[in-house]
Coordinates of C-alpha atoms in Angstrom, one line a residue:
M12 CA 28.6 87.3 -57.1
A13 CA 29.9 85.1 -60.0
P14 CA 33.3 84.5 -58.3
M15 CA 31.5 83.4 -55.1
V16 CA 29.4 80.9 -57.0
V17 CA 32.5 79.5 -58.8
D18 CA 34.2 79.1 -55.4
L19 CA 31.2 77.3 -53.9
I20 CA 31.0 74.9 -56.9
L21 CA 34.7 74.2 -56.8
G22 CA 34.6 73.6 -53.0
W23 CA 31.7 71.2 -53.4
W24 CA 33.5 69.3 -56.1
L25 CA 36.7 69.0 -54.1
V26 CA 34.7 67.8 -51.1
A27 CA 32.8 65.3 -53.2
A28 CA 36.0 64.0 -54.9
S29 CA 37.7 63.6 -51.5
R30 CA 34.7 61.8 -50.1
A31 CA 34.5 59.4 -53.0
Q32 CA 38.2 58.5 -52.6
Q33 CA 37.7 57.7 -48.9
L34 CA 35.0 55.1 -49.7
P35 CA 36.5 51.6 -50.2
R36 CA 35.8 50.0 -53.5
P37 CA 33.2 47.2 -53.6
S38 CA 33.8 43.8 -55.3
L39 CA 31.5 41.9 -57.6
S40 CA 31.1 38.2 -58.1
L41 CA 29.0 35.9 -60.4
H42 CA 27.0 32.9 -59.3
P43 CA 27.4 30.4 -60.9
S44 CA 30.7 31.7 -62.2
Q45 CA 30.7 29.8 -65.5
G46 CA 28.7 27.4 -67.6
V47 CA 25.6 29.7 -67.7
S48 CA 23.4 29.0 -70.7
L49 CA 20.6 31.2 -72.2
G50 CA 17.5 30.8 -70.1
D51 CA 19.4 29.9 -66.9
T52 CA 19.1 31.9 -63.6
V53 CA 22.3 33.9 -62.7
T54 CA 23.0 36.2 -59.7
L55 CA 25.5 39.1 -59.6
R56 CA 26.5 39.8 -56.0
C57 CA 28.0 43.1 -54.9
H58 CA 30.1 42.8 -51.8
L59 CA 30.2 46.0 -49.8
P60 CA 33.0 47.0 -47.4
R61 CA 30.6 49.3 -45.6
L62 CA 26.9 49.3 -44.9
A63 CA 25.2 51.2 -47.7
A64 CA 21.7 52.6 -48.5
W65 CA 21.9 52.2 -52.3
V66 CA 23.7 50.0 -54.7
W67 CA 24.0 50.2 -58.4
L68 CA 24.8 47.5 -61.0
F69 CA 26.1 48.8 -64.3
Q70 CA 26.3 46.9 -67.6
E71 CA 29.1 48.2 -69.8
G72 CA 27.4 49.9 -72.8
G73 CA 24.0 48.8 -71.6
W74 CA 21.5 49.3 -68.7
S75 CA 22.1 50.2 -65.1
Y76 CA 20.1 48.7 -62.2
N77 CA 19.8 50.2 -58.7
K78 CA 18.6 48.7 -55.5
G79 CA 17.9 50.0 -51.9
K80 CA 19.2 47.6 -49.3
E81 CA 18.8 47.0 -45.6
K82 CA 21.7 48.4 -43.6
E83 CA 22.3 45.3 -41.6
R84 CA 23.5 43.4 -44.7
D85 CA 26.9 43.8 -46.4
T86 CA 25.9 42.5 -49.9
A87 CA 23.4 43.3 -52.6
E88 CA 22.2 40.7 -55.1
F89 CA 20.9 41.3 -58.7
S90 CA 19.4 38.2 -60.3
F91 CA 18.3 37.4 -63.9
V92 CA 15.7 34.7 -63.6
S93 CA 15.8 33.7 -67.3
T94 CA 18.8 35.1 -69.0
L95 CA 18.6 36.6 -72.5
R96 CA 21.3 37.6 -75.0
E97 CA 21.1 41.2 -73.9
H98 CA 22.0 40.2 -70.4
A99 CA 25.4 39.0 -71.5
G100 CA 28.2 41.5 -71.0
R101 CA 30.6 43.1 -68.6
Y102 CA 29.3 44.4 -65.2
R103 CA 30.5 46.6 -62.3
C104 CA 28.8 47.7 -59.1
Q105 CA 28.9 50.9 -57.0
Y106 CA 27.3 52.0 -53.7
R107 CA 26.4 55.0 -51.7
E108 CA 26.1 55.3 -47.9
S109 CA 23.2 57.9 -48.1
W110 CA 21.7 60.3 -50.6
S111 CA 23.6 63.2 -49.1
E112 CA 27.0 61.7 -49.8
E113 CA 28.9 60.8 -52.9
A114 CA 29.1 57.3 -54.4
S115 CA 32.1 55.0 -54.2
E116 CA 34.3 54.0 -57.1
K117 CA 33.1 51.2 -59.3
S118 CA 34.2 47.7 -58.7
D119 CA 36.5 45.7 -60.9
P120 CA 34.5 44.2 -63.8
V121 CA 33.1 40.6 -64.1
E122 CA 32.0 39.1 -67.4
L123 CA 28.7 37.2 -67.8
V124 CA 29.2 34.9 -70.7
L125 CA 26.1 33.0 -71.9
T126 CA 26.3 29.7 -73.7
D127 CA 24.0 29.4 -76.8
V128 CA 23.4 25.7 -77.5
R129 CA 22.2 26.6 -81.0
Y130 CA 25.9 27.0 -82.1
P131 CA 27.5 23.6 -82.8
P132 CA 30.5 22.6 -80.7
S133 CA 33.9 23.0 -82.4
S134 CA 36.1 20.0 -83.3
I135 CA 39.6 19.5 -81.8
S136 CA 42.8 17.6 -82.6
I137 CA 46.3 17.3 -81.2
H138 CA 49.7 17.0 -83.0
P139 CA 52.0 15.2 -83.0
E140 CA 50.3 12.9 -80.5
Q141 CA 48.7 12.7 -77.1
H142 CA 51.7 11.1 -75.3
V143 CA 54.9 13.1 -75.7
G144 CA 58.2 13.6 -73.9
T145 CA 59.4 16.8 -72.1
G146 CA 60.6 19.5 -74.5
T147 CA 58.3 18.5 -77.4
N148 CA 56.3 21.2 -79.3
V149 CA 52.6 20.4 -79.3
T150 CA 49.8 22.0 -81.3
I151 CA 46.1 21.8 -80.5
S152 CA 43.8 22.7 -83.4
C153 CA 40.2 23.9 -83.1
W154 CA 37.8 24.4 -86.0
N155 CA 34.1 24.7 -87.0
K156 CA 32.0 26.4 -89.6
D157 CA 33.3 29.8 -90.5
Y158 CA 31.5 32.2 -88.1
G159 CA 34.5 34.6 -88.0
A160 CA 34.8 33.5 -84.5
T161 CA 37.3 34.0 -81.6
F162 CA 38.4 30.5 -80.4
L163 CA 39.1 29.8 -76.8
L164 CA 41.1 26.9 -75.4
H165 CA 40.0 25.5 -72.0
K166 CA 41.9 23.2 -69.6
D167 CA 40.0 21.1 -67.1
G168 CA 40.5 22.4 -63.7
S169 CA 41.0 26.1 -64.8
S170 CA 38.1 28.4 -64.2
A171 CA 38.9 30.6 -67.2
P172 CA 40.1 29.9 -70.8
I173 CA 43.9 29.5 -70.9
K174 CA 44.3 30.8 -74.4
H175 CA 42.3 32.6 -77.0
Q176 CA 42.9 33.4 -80.7
D177 CA 40.9 35.1 -83.5
S178 CA 40.1 32.9 -86.4
S179 CA 42.7 33.3 -89.2
G180 CA 40.0 32.4 -91.8
G181 CA 38.4 29.2 -92.6
G182 CA 37.0 28.8 -89.1
A183 CA 40.1 27.4 -87.5
A184 CA 42.8 28.3 -84.8
N185 CA 46.0 26.6 -83.7
F186 CA 47.3 26.7 -80.2
T187 CA 51.0 25.8 -79.9
F188 CA 52.8 24.8 -76.7
L189 CA 56.6 25.1 -77.0
A190 CA 58.8 22.7 -75.1
V191 CA 56.0 21.2 -73.0
T192 CA 56.6 20.0 -69.5
P193 CA 54.6 17.6 -67.2
A194 CA 52.8 20.7 -65.9
D195 CA 51.1 21.0 -69.4
S196 CA 49.5 17.5 -69.0
G197 CA 45.7 17.6 -68.8
T198 CA 42.4 17.5 -70.7
Y199 CA 41.7 20.3 -73.2
R200 CA 38.5 21.5 -75.0
C201 CA 37.6 24.3 -77.4
S202 CA 34.8 26.8 -77.6
Y203 CA 34.2 29.9 -79.8
R204 CA 32.4 33.2 -79.7
P205 CA 30.7 34.4 -82.9
R206 CA 31.7 37.7 -84.4
G207 CA 29.6 40.5 -83.0
Y208 CA 28.7 38.6 -79.8
P209 CA 31.8 38.7 -77.6
F210 CA 29.9 37.4 -74.5
V211 CA 28.0 34.6 -76.2
S212 CA 29.7 31.3 -76.4
S213 CA 29.3 27.9 -78.1
P214 CA 29.1 24.8 -75.9
L215 CA 32.4 23.1 -75.1
G216 CA 33.3 20.5 -77.7
D217 CA 35.0 17.2 -77.5
S218 CA 38.2 16.8 -75.5
V219 CA 41.8 15.7 -76.1
M220 CA 44.2 14.6 -73.4
L221 CA 47.9 15.6 -73.3
E222 CA 50.3 13.5 -71.3
V223 CA 53.8 14.7 -70.9
T224 CA 56.3 12.2 -69.5
P225 CA 59.8 13.3 -68.2
T226 CA 62.5 12.5 -70.7
P227 CA 65.7 11.0 -69.2
A228 CA 68.9 12.8 -69.9
P229 CA 71.0 11.2 -72.7
P230 CA 74.1 9.3 -71.7
G231 CA 77.2 11.4 -71.0
T232 CA 75.1 14.5 -70.0
P233 CA 76.8 16.0 -66.9
K234 CA 74.7 16.0 -63.8
L235 CA 73.8 19.4 -62.4
P236 CA 75.3 19.9 -58.9
D237 CA 72.9 19.3 -56.1
P238 CA 72.9 22.3 -53.7
T239 CA 71.8 20.1 -50.8
G240 CA 72.8 17.0 -49.0
A241 CA 76.3 15.5 -49.8
E242 CA 77.1 18.4 -52.2
E243 CA 76.5 21.0 -49.5
Q244 CA 78.6 19.0 -47.0
S245 CA 81.4 18.7 -49.5
R246 CA 81.4 22.5 -50.0
A247 CA 81.5 23.0 -46.3
N248 CA 84.5 20.7 -45.9
L249 CA 86.3 22.5 -48.7
V250 CA 85.8 25.9 -47.0
M251 CA 87.0 24.5 -43.7
A252 CA 90.1 23.1 -45.4
L253 CA 90.9 26.4 -47.0
V254 CA 90.5 28.3 -43.8
R255 CA 92.8 25.8 -41.9
G256 CA 95.4 26.1 -44.7
F257 CA 95.3 29.9 -44.5
V258 CA 95.8 29.8 -40.7
A259 CA 98.7 27.4 -41.0
A260 CA 100.4 29.5 -43.7
L261 CA 99.9 32.6 -41.5
V262 CA 101.5 30.9 -38.4
F263 CA 104.4 29.5 -40.5
G264 CA 105.0 33.0 -42.0
L265 CA 105.1 34.6 -38.6
G266 CA 107.5 31.9 -37.3
V267 CA 109.9 32.5 -40.2
F268 CA 109.7 36.2 -39.7
F269 CA 110.6 35.9 -36.0
V270 CA 113.5 33.5 -36.7
I271 CA 115.0 35.9 -39.4
D272 CA 114.6 38.8 -37.0
A273 CA 116.4 36.9 -34.2
L274 CA 119.3 35.9 -36.5
S275 CA 119.6 39.5 -37.6
L276 CA 119.9 40.7 -33.9
W277 CA 122.5 37.9 -33.2
I278 CA 124.7 38.9 -36.1
Q279 CA 124.5 42.6 -35.1
R280 CA 125.5 41.7 -31.5
D281 CA 128.5 39.7 -32.8
D282 CA 129.7 42.7 -34.8
N283 CA 129.3 45.0 -31.7
C284 CA 131.3 42.6 -29.6
A285 CA 134.2 42.4 -32.1
A286 CA 134.4 46.2 -32.2
I287 CA 134.4 46.5 -28.4
T288 CA 137.2 43.8 -28.2
S289 CA 139.3 45.7 -30.7
I290 CA 138.9 49.0 -28.9
S291 CA 139.7 47.4 -25.5
L292 CA 143.0 45.9 -26.8
E293 CA 144.0 49.2 -28.3
V294 CA 143.4 51.1 -25.1
A295 CA 145.3 48.6 -23.1
E296 CA 148.4 48.8 -25.2
K297 CA 148.5 52.6 -24.9
A298 CA 147.8 52.8 -21.1
I299 CA 150.6 53.7 -18.7
T300 CA 149.5 51.1 -16.3
P301 CA 149.8 47.6 -17.6
V302 CA 146.5 46.0 -18.2
P303 CA 146.2 42.4 -17.2
K304 CA 146.0 40.0 -20.1
Y305 CA 142.7 38.1 -20.4
P306 CA 142.2 35.2 -22.6
F307 CA 140.1 35.8 -25.6
S308 CA 137.3 33.6 -24.4
V309 CA 136.9 35.7 -21.3
L310 CA 136.4 38.8 -23.5
L311 CA 133.7 37.0 -25.5
I312 CA 131.9 36.1 -22.3
H313 CA 132.1 39.7 -21.2
C314 CA 130.5 40.8 -24.5
F315 CA 127.6 38.5 -24.2
L316 CA 127.0 39.4 -20.6
F317 CA 127.1 43.1 -21.1

């Protein structure tokens, strides 16, 4: 009886695991996606690849929320009308098609960061200056009262902080950009998250602007080849010239070969004719019947003709 029960449990587990793997993973989004302060209304929206009967919202290390939904809709919304500190955190969602089937995998996480205006904004400075040339090292410093905070550097136009750094003591952090380029130009601000509250943030502080201008090359610097336009045409002409030179050399070599071969055959024919002439004269002298005498020029013509 026991082995049968074990087999049934194992079979049920395998079927459930296989079913869960077949369900596409949902996705989760936050609205608004940033700039949410304590007391604001925020909505977490779970996007479902299939029509589902139940959807769950999980807070990492905290509460879970579940909601039944109408089958004709492919999203489920969870709203906090007036956010509190305990609402800040990392969230995932999950769905189930019916109570008799297993749930899908959880979505990728999203972070709900709440701004607490009771924390004073941080100060900011830039070194060596706001207007620099390409290749300069630039440092942006952020500081405030020592909250043992994690500092974050924001760039206008970016949805998320571009850098973060734990305070090294004294409530300050330095963000260094090595060999800046014009792409680093922009407006920067700082914020911080107090120790023990990783999803609670201070308001954004004052801004600094970084403007990076291209630095002209010093005199005498060789210009890098341009792979397009005139340079490309020059390369094509060079290749064609090399090909034509190779073909000409090949034709010339074949011509020389045929000339040398013809001269070799000519010399061999002269030697054969000389031998034949000598033998003919010797036979004529020994013959009983006198052989008519032919001029030497006639014999040579005979050699060339035969």
